Coordinates of C-alpha atoms and ligand atoms in Angstrom, one line a residue:
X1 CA -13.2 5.1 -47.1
X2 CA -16.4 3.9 -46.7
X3 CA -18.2 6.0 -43.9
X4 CA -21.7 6.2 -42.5
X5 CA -23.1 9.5 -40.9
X6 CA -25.7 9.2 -38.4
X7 CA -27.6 11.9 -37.2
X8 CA -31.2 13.9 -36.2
X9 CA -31.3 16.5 -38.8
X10 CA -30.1 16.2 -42.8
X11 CA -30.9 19.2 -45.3
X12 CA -33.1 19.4 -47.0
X13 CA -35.4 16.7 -45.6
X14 CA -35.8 18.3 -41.8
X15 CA -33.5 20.7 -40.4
X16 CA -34.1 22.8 -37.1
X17 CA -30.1 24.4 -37.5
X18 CA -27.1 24.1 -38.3
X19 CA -26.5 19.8 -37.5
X20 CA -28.6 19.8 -40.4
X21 CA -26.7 22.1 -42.8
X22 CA -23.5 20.4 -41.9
X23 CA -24.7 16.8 -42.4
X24 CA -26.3 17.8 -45.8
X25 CA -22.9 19.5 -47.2
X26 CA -20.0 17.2 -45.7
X27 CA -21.0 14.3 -47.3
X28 CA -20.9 16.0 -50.5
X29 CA -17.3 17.3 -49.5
X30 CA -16.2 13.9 -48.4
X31 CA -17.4 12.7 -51.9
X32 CA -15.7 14.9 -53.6
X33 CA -12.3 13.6 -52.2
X34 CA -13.5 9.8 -53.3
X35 CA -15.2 8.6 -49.8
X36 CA -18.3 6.9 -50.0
X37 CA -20.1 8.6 -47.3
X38 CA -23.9 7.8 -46.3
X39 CA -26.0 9.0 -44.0
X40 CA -28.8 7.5 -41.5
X41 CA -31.5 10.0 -40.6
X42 CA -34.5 9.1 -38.7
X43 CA -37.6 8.4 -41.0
X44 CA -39.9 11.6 -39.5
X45 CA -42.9 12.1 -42.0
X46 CA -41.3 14.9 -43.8
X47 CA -38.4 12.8 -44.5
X48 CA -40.2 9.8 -45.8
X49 CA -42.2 12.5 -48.1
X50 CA -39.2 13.8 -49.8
X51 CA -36.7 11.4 -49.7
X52 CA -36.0 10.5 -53.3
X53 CA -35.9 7.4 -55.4
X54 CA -36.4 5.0 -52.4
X55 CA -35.9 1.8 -52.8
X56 CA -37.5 -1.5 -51.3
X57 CA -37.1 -1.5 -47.7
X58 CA -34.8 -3.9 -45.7
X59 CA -35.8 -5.5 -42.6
X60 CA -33.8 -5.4 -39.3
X61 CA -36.7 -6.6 -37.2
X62 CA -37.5 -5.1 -34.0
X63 CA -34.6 -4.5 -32.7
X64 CA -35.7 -2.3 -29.0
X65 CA -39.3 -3.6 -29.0
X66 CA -41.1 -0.7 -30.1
X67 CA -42.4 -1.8 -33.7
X68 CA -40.9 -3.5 -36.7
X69 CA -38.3 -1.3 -38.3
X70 CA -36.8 -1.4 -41.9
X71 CA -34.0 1.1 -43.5
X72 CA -35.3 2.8 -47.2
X73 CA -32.5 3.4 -49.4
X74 CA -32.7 6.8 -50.9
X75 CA -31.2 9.7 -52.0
X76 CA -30.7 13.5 -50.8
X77 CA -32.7 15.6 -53.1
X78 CA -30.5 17.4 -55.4
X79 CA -27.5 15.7 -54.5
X80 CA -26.2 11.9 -55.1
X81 CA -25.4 11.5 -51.0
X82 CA -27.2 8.4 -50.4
X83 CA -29.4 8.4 -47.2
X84 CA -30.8 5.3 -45.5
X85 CA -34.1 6.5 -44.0
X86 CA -34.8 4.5 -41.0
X87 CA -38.7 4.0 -40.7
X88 CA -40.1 2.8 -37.8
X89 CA -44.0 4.2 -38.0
X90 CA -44.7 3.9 -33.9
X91 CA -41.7 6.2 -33.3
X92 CA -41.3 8.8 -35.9
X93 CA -44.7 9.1 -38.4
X94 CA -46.2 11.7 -36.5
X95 CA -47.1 15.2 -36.9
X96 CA -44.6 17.7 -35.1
X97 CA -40.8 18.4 -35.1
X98 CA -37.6 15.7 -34.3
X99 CA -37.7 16.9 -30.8
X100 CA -40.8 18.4 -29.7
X101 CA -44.7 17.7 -30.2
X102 CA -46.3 20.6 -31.6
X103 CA -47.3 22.0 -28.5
X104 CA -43.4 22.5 -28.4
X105 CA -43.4 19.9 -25.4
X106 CA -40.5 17.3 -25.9
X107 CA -41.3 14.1 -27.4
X108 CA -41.8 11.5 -24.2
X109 CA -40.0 9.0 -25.8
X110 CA -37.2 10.4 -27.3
X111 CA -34.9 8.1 -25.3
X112 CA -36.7 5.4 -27.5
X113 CA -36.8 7.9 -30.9
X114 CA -33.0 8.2 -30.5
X115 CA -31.6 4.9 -29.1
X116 CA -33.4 3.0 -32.0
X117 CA -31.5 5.4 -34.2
X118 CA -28.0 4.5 -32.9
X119 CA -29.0 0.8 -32.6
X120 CA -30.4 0.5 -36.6
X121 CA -26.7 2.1 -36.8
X122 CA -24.5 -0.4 -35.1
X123 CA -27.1 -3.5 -36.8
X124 CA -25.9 -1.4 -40.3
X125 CA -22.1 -1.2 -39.5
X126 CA -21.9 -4.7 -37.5
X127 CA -24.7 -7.5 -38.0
X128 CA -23.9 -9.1 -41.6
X129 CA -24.3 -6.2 -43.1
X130 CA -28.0 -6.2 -43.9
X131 CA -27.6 -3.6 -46.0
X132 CA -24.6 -4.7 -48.6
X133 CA -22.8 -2.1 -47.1
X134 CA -20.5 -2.0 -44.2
X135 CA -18.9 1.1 -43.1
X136 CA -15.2 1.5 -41.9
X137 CA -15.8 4.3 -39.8
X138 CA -19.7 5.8 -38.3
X139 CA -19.5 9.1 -37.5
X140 CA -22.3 10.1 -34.7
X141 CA -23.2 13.7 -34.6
X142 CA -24.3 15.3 -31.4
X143 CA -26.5 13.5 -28.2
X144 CA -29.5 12.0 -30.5
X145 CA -26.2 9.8 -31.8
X146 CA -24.5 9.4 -29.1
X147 CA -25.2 5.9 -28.1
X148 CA -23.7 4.3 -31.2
X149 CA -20.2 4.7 -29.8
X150 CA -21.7 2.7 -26.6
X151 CA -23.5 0.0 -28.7
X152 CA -20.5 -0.2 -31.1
X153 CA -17.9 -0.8 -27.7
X154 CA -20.4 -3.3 -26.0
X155 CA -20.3 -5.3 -29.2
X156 CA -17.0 -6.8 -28.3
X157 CA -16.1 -7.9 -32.0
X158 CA -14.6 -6.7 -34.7
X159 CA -16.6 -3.1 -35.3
X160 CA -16.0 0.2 -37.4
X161 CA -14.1 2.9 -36.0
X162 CA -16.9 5.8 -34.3
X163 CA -16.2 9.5 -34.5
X164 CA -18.3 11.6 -32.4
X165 CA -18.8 15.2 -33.4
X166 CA -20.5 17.7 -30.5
X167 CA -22.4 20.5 -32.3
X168 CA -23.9 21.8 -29.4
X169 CA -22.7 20.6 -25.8
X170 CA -25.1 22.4 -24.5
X171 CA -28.2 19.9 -25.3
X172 CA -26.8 16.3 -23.8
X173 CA -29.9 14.1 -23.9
X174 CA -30.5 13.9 -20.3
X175 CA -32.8 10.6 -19.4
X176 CA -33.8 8.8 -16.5
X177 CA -31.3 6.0 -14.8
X178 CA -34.1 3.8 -14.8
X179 CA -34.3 4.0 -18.7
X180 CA -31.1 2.2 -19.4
X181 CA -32.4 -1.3 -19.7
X182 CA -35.6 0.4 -22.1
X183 CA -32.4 1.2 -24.4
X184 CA -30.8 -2.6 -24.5
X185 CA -28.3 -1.5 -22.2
X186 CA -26.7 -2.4 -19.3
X187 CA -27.4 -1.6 -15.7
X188 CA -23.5 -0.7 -15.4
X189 CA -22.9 1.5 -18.2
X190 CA -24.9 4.1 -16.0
X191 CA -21.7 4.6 -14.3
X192 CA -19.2 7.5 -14.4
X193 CA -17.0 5.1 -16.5
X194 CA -19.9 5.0 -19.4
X195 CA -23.3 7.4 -19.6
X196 CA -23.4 9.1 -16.3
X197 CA -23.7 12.6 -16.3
X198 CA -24.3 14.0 -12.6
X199 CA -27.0 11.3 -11.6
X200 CA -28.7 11.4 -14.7
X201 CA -28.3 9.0 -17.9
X202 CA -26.9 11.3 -20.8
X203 CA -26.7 10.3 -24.2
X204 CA -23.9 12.4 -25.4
X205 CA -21.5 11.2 -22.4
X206 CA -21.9 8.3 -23.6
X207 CA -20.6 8.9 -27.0
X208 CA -17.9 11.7 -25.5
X209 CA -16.7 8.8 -23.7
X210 CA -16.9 5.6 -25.7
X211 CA -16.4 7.0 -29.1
X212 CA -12.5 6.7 -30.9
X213 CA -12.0 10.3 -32.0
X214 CA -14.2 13.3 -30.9
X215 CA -14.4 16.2 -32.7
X216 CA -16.2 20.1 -32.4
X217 CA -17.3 22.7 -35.0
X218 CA -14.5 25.5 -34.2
X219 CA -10.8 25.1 -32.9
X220 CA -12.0 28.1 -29.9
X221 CA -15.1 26.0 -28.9
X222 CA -13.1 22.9 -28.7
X223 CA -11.3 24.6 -26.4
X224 CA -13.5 26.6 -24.7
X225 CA -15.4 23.0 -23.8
X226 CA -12.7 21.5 -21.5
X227 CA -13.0 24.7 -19.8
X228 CA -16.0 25.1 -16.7
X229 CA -17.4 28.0 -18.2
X230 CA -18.3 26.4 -21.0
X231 CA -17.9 22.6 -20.5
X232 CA -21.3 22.2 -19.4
X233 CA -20.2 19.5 -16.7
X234 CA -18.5 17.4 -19.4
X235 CA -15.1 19.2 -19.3
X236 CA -13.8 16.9 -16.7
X237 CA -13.8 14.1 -19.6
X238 CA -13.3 16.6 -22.6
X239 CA -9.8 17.7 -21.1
X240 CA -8.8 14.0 -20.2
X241 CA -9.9 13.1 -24.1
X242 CA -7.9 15.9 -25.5
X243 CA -5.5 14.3 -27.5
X244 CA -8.1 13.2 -29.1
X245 CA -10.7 15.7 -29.1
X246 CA -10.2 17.8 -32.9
X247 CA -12.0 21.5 -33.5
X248 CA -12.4 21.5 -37.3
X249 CA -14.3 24.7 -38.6
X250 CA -17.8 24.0 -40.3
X251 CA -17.8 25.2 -44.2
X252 CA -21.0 26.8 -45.7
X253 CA -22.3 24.7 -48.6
X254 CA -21.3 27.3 -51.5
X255 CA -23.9 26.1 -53.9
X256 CA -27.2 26.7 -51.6
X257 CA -25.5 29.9 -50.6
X258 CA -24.4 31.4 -53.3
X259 CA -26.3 34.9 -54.0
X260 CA -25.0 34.3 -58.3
X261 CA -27.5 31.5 -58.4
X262 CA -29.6 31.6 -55.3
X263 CA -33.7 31.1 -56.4
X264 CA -34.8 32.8 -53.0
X265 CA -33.5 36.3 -54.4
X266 CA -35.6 38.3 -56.7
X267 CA -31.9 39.2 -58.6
X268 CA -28.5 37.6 -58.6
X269 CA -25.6 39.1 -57.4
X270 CA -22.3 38.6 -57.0
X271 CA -19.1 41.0 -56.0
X272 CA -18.5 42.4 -58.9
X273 CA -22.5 42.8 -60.2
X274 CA -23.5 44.0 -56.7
X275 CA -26.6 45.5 -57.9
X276 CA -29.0 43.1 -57.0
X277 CA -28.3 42.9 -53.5
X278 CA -30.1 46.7 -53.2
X279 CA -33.1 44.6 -54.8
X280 CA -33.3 42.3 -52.4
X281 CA -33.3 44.7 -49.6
X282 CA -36.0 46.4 -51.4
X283 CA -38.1 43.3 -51.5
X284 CA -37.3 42.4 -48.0
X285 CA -38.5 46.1 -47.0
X286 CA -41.8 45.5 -49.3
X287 CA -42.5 42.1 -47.6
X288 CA -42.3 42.8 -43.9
X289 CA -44.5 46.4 -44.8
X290 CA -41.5 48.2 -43.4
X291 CA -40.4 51.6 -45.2
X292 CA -39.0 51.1 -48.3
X293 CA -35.5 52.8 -49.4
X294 CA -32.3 51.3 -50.2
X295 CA -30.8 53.9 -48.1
X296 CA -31.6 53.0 -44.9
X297 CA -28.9 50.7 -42.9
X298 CA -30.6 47.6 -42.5
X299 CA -29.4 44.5 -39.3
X300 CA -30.7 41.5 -39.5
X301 CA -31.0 38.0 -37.7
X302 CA -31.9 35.1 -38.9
X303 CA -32.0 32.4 -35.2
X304 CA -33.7 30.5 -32.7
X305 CA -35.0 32.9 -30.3
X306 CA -33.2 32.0 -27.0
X307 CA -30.6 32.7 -24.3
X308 CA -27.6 31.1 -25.8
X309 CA -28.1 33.5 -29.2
X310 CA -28.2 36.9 -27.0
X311 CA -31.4 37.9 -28.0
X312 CA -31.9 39.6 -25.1
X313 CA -28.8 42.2 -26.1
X314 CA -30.4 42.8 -29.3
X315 CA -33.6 43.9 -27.5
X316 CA -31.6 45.8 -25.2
X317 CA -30.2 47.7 -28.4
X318 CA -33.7 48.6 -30.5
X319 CA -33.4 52.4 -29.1
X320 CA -30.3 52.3 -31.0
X321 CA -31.7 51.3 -34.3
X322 CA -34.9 53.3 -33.8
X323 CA -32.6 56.6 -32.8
X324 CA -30.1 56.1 -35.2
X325 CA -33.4 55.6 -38.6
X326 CA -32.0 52.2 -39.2
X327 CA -33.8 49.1 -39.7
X328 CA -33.8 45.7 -38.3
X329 CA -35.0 42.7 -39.7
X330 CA -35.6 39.0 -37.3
X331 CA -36.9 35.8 -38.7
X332 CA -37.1 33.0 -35.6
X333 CA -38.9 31.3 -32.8
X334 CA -38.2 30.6 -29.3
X335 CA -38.7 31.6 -25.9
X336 CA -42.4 33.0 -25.9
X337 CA -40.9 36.4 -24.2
X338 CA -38.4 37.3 -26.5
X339 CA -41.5 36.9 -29.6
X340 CA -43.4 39.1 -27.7
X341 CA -41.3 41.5 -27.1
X342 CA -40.1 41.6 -30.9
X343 CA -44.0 41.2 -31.8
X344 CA -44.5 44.5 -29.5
X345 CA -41.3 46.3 -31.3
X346 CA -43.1 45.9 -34.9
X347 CA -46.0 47.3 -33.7
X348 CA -45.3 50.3 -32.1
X349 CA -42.4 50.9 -34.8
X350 CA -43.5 49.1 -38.3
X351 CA -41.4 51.6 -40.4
X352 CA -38.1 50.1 -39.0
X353 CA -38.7 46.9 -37.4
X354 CA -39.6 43.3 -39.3
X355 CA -40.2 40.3 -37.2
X356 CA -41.2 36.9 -39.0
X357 CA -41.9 34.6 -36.1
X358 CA -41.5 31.2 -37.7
X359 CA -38.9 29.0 -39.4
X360 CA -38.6 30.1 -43.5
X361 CA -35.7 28.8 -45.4
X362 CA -36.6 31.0 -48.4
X363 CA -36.9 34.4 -46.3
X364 CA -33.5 33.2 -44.3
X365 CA -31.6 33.6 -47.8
X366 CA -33.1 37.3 -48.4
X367 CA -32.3 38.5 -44.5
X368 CA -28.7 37.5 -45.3
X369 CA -28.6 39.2 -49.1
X370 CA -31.3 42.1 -47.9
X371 CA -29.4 43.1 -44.7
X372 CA -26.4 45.5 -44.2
X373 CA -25.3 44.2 -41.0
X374 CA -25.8 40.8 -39.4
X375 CA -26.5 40.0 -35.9
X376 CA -24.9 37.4 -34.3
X377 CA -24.3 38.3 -30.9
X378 CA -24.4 34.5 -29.1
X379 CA -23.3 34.2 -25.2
X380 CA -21.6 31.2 -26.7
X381 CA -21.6 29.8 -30.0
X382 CA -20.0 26.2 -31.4
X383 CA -19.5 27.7 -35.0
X384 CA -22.5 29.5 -36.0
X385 CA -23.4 29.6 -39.7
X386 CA -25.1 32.8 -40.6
X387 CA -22.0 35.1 -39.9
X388 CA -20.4 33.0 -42.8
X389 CA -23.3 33.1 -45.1
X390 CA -23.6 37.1 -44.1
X391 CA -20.0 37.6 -45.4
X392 CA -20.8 35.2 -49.4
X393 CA -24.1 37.7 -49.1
X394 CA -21.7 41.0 -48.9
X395 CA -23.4 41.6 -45.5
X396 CA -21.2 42.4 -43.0
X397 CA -21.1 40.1 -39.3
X398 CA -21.6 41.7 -35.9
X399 CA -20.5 39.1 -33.7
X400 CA -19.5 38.5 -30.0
X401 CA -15.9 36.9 -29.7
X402 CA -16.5 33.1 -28.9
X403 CA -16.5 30.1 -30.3
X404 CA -16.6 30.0 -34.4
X405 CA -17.8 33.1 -34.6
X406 CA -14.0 34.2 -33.2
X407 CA -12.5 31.8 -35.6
X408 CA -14.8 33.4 -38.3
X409 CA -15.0 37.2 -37.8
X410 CA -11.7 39.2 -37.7
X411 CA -13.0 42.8 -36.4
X412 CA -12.4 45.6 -38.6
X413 CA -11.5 48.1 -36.1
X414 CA -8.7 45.7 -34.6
X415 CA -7.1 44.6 -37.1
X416 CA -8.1 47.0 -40.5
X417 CA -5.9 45.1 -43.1
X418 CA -7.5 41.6 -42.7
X419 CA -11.2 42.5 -40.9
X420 CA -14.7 41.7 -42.1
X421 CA -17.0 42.6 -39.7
X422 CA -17.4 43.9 -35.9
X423 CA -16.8 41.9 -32.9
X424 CA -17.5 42.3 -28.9
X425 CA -16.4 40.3 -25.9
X426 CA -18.2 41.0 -23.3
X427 CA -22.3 40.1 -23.3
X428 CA -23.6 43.5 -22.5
X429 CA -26.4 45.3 -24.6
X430 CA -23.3 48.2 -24.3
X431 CA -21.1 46.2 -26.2
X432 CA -23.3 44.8 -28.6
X433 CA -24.6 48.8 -29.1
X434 CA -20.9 49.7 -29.6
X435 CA -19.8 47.2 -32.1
X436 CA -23.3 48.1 -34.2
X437 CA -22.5 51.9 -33.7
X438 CA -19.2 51.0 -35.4
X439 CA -20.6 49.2 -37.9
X440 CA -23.2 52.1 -38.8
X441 CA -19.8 55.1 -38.8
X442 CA -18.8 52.9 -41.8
X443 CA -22.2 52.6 -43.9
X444 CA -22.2 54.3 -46.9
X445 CA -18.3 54.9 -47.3
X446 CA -16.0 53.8 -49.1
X447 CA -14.3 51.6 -46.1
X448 CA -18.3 49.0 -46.2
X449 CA -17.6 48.7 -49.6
X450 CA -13.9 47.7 -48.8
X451 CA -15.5 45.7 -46.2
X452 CA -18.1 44.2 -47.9
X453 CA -15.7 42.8 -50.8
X454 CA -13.1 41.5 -48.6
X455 CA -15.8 39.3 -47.4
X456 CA -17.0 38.4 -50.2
X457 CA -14.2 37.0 -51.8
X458 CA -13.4 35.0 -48.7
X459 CA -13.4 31.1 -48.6
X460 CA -15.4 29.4 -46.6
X461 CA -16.1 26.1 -48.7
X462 CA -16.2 22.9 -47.0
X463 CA -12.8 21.8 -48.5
X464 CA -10.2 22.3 -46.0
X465 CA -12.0 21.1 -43.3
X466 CA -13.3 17.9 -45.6
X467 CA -9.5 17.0 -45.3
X468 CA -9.4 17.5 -41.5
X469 CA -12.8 14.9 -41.3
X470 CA -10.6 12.5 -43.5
X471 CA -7.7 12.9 -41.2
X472 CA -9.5 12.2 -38.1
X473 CA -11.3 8.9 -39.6
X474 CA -7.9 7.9 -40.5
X475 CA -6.6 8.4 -37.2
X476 CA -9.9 6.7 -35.4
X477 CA -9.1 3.5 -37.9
X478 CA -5.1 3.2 -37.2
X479 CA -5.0 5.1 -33.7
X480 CA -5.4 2.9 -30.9
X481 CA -8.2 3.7 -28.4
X482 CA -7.8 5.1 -25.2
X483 CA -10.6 5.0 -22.8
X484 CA -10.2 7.5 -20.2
Ligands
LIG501 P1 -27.9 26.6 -34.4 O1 -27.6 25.3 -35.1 O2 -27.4 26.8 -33.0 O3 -29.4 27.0 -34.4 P2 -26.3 27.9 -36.5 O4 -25.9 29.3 -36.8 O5 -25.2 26.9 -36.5 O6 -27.2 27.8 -35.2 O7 -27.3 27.4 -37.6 C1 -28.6 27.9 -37.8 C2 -29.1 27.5 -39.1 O8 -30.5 27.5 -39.0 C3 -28.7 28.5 -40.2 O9 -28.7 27.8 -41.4 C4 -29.9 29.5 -40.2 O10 -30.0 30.1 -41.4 C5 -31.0 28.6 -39.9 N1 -32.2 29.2 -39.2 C6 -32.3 29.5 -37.9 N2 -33.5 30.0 -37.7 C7 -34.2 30.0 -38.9 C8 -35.5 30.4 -39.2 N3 -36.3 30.9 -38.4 N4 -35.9 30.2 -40.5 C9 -35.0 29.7 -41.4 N5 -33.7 29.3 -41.1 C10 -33.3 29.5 -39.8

């Protein structure tokens, strides 16, 4: 099958989470089972830097009157996933992030940064294939894609099936009515029937609503979404699209996490040579200036600091890893309070508590091998990575009970045959406290090492759920489409 991904975020050219991580292994995945998969990414300065082996540039004009625009055929560094890079120098080749300027104000025309990103996509799949290449299915992944599915089902002709994935409903690129026409689209699709989202214009209703198949990160958070605690307004048209709304699980990409071969650690390690995961904490301890001695039970959290993540619980608990001589470790940014308050916690306690404020890929991969425990203790969570990449790194998950982190994190207290980590329900800095008290009764026995090797060995490769992807573009390409 011949598919094209479109999306924001593609590692390792620009990543601000987990889209990113997920668009830079699946490809790879889908390869693997003999699809040719390639992927559109916006052509943000970074991108255009490191995109490798690009090739001359192909025209599609101007197609929403912001500048002239042309797609640079590339490839992913380190991989053979193809990427076309869509450059568009009055829109994207500036200094700052996807999203935000760097005064961390959003971009005011990412209606326009976005939109031309979905359009350059349905020119790609539809107009003559500018490119050589014509896709069967496009596969949009969250809001900043989410008007393909529209463009694709005001074409009217023959197009490629569209799968929309939602990796966070949370963020539903919320714009002004009056900018539908400033897309190339019409006055009526701002309807209820199209990309109206309680009186504003939302990019990913549109694609929740036009798009063939939809699909989630976790089989819990595709549920939890068509509920209202967790539908974010959207549930309404996520429960009438069930039948074909899919939760497929997120895989890790095993070769960039993978503590036997991983350049970020000062030693490899692996479940049986488990040796040089004590290094790594060592180093960790070393680099933050924290006190140094394998000894000490060490959490850590690697996140965006904001409410959805639960920060708040983990401040709520730093009496109990002061009080108990443990250690925790947080790399992120976010909400300027909770920085403070973690820049205030190093301070008055630099012997036990390491904040990096900042976004380090590098020091990410020796949280998750240096740490004992890892935090993540989200009020709600699509699939979450880091729990998964805590368990390959032998460090064991402490996770609140939603989303993918349920469908990844079997508690060890509940069920002791099959458990890899410590899980809570309810978001209270008690609960969190509890689950991390459990986790410390079990450091330095013989049950963490148990633990810790059960989760090692587990699976969490992108290959079943490469299969599911296939089965849902098949389904989009036979299925008929039913518009709610
Ligand atoms: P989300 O996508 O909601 O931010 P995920 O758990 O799905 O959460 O993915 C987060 C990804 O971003 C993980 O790969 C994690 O390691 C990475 N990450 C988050 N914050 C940082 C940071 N400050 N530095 C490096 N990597 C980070």
């Amino acid at each position: 099958m011949r598919v094209l991904m479109v999306a924001s975020e593609l590692f390792p050219l620009v990543k601000t989470g987990g889209l990113a991580d997920v668009v830079g292994a699946l490809p790879r995945a889908l390869s693997r089972r003999g699809h040719d998969v390639r992927v559109l990414v916006p052509g943000y300065r970074g991108v255009l830097e490191a995109a490798e082996s690009p090739g001359p540039p192909v025209s599609l004009g101007d197609p929403l009157g912001v500048g002239p625009t042309e797609i640079i055929p590339a490839k992913l560094p380190g991989s053979d996933t193809r990427v076309y890079v869509l450059r568009c120098p009055s829109l994207y080749d500036r200094q700052g992030g996807p999203y935000v300027d760097p005064n961390g104000h959003d971009w005011g025309d990412n209606h326009l940064r976005f939109a031309l990103l979905a359009r350059a996509a349905t020119i790609i799949a539809v107009a003559g294939a500018p490119l050589g290449w014509a896709p069967q299915v496009v596969h949009a992944h969250d809001w900043q894609a989410g008007l393909l599915p529209a463009y694709l089902q005001l074409w009217g002709r023959t197009r490629p099936a569209t799968v929309m994935t939602v990796h966070n409903l949370h963020f539903a690129g919320r714009f002004h009515p009056a900018l539908t026409s400033a897309v190339g689209l019409p006055q009526s699709l701002f309807s209820v029937n199209g990309a109206e989202l309680y009186g504003v214009m939302s990019y990913l209703k549109a694609g929740l609503y036009f798009a063939d198949r939809i699909t989630t990160v976790s089989p819990t958070y595709a549920g939890e979404i068509q509920t209202d605690a967790h539908g974010e307004g959207l549930q309404g048209l996520l429960s009438a699209r069930a039948p074909h709304l899919h939760g497929i699980i997120n895989g890790i990409d095993d070769e960039v996490w993978n503590p036997a071969t991983d350049p970020a650690l000062p030693a490899p390690y692996d479940a049986n040579q488990i040796a040089g995961k004590a290094q790594a904490k060592r180093e960790l301890q070393e680099k933050l200036g924290m006190r140094v001695d394998p000894s000490i039970p060490m959490f850590g959290l690697v996140s965006r600091l904001t409410g959805q993540k639960g920060i708040d619980l983990v401040l709520g608990n730093l009496p109990l890893v002061i009080d108990s001589g443990a250690q925790l470790v947080v790399l992120g940014s976010g909400a300027a309070a909770y920085e403070l308050a973690l820049s205030e916690a190093r301070r008055h306690h630099p012997q036990q508590i390491g904040f990096y404020r900042g976004y380090h890929e590098p020091l990410s991969h020796k949280v998750m091998a240096g740490s004992d425990f890892v935090l993540v203790p989200s009020r709600f969570e699509p699939c979450g990575l880091t729990q998964m990449y805590a368990q390959r790194y032998g460090s064991l998950p402490i996770v609140r009970h939603t989303g993918g982190l349920a469908d990844t994190v079997t508690d060890s207290w509940a069920v002791p045959s099959v458990g890899t980590g410590f899980s809570f329900v309810d978001p209270t800095n008690w609960a969190l406290g509890n689950a991390m008290w459990r986790g410390l009764q079990t450091y330095g026995t013989p049950r963490y090492d148990e633990l810790q090797q059960r989760a090692m060995h587990r699976d969490f490769g992108w290959g079943p759920s490469a299969k599911r992807y296939e089965q849902v573009y098949v389904d989009a390409l036979v299925g008929p489409v039913h518009l709610v």
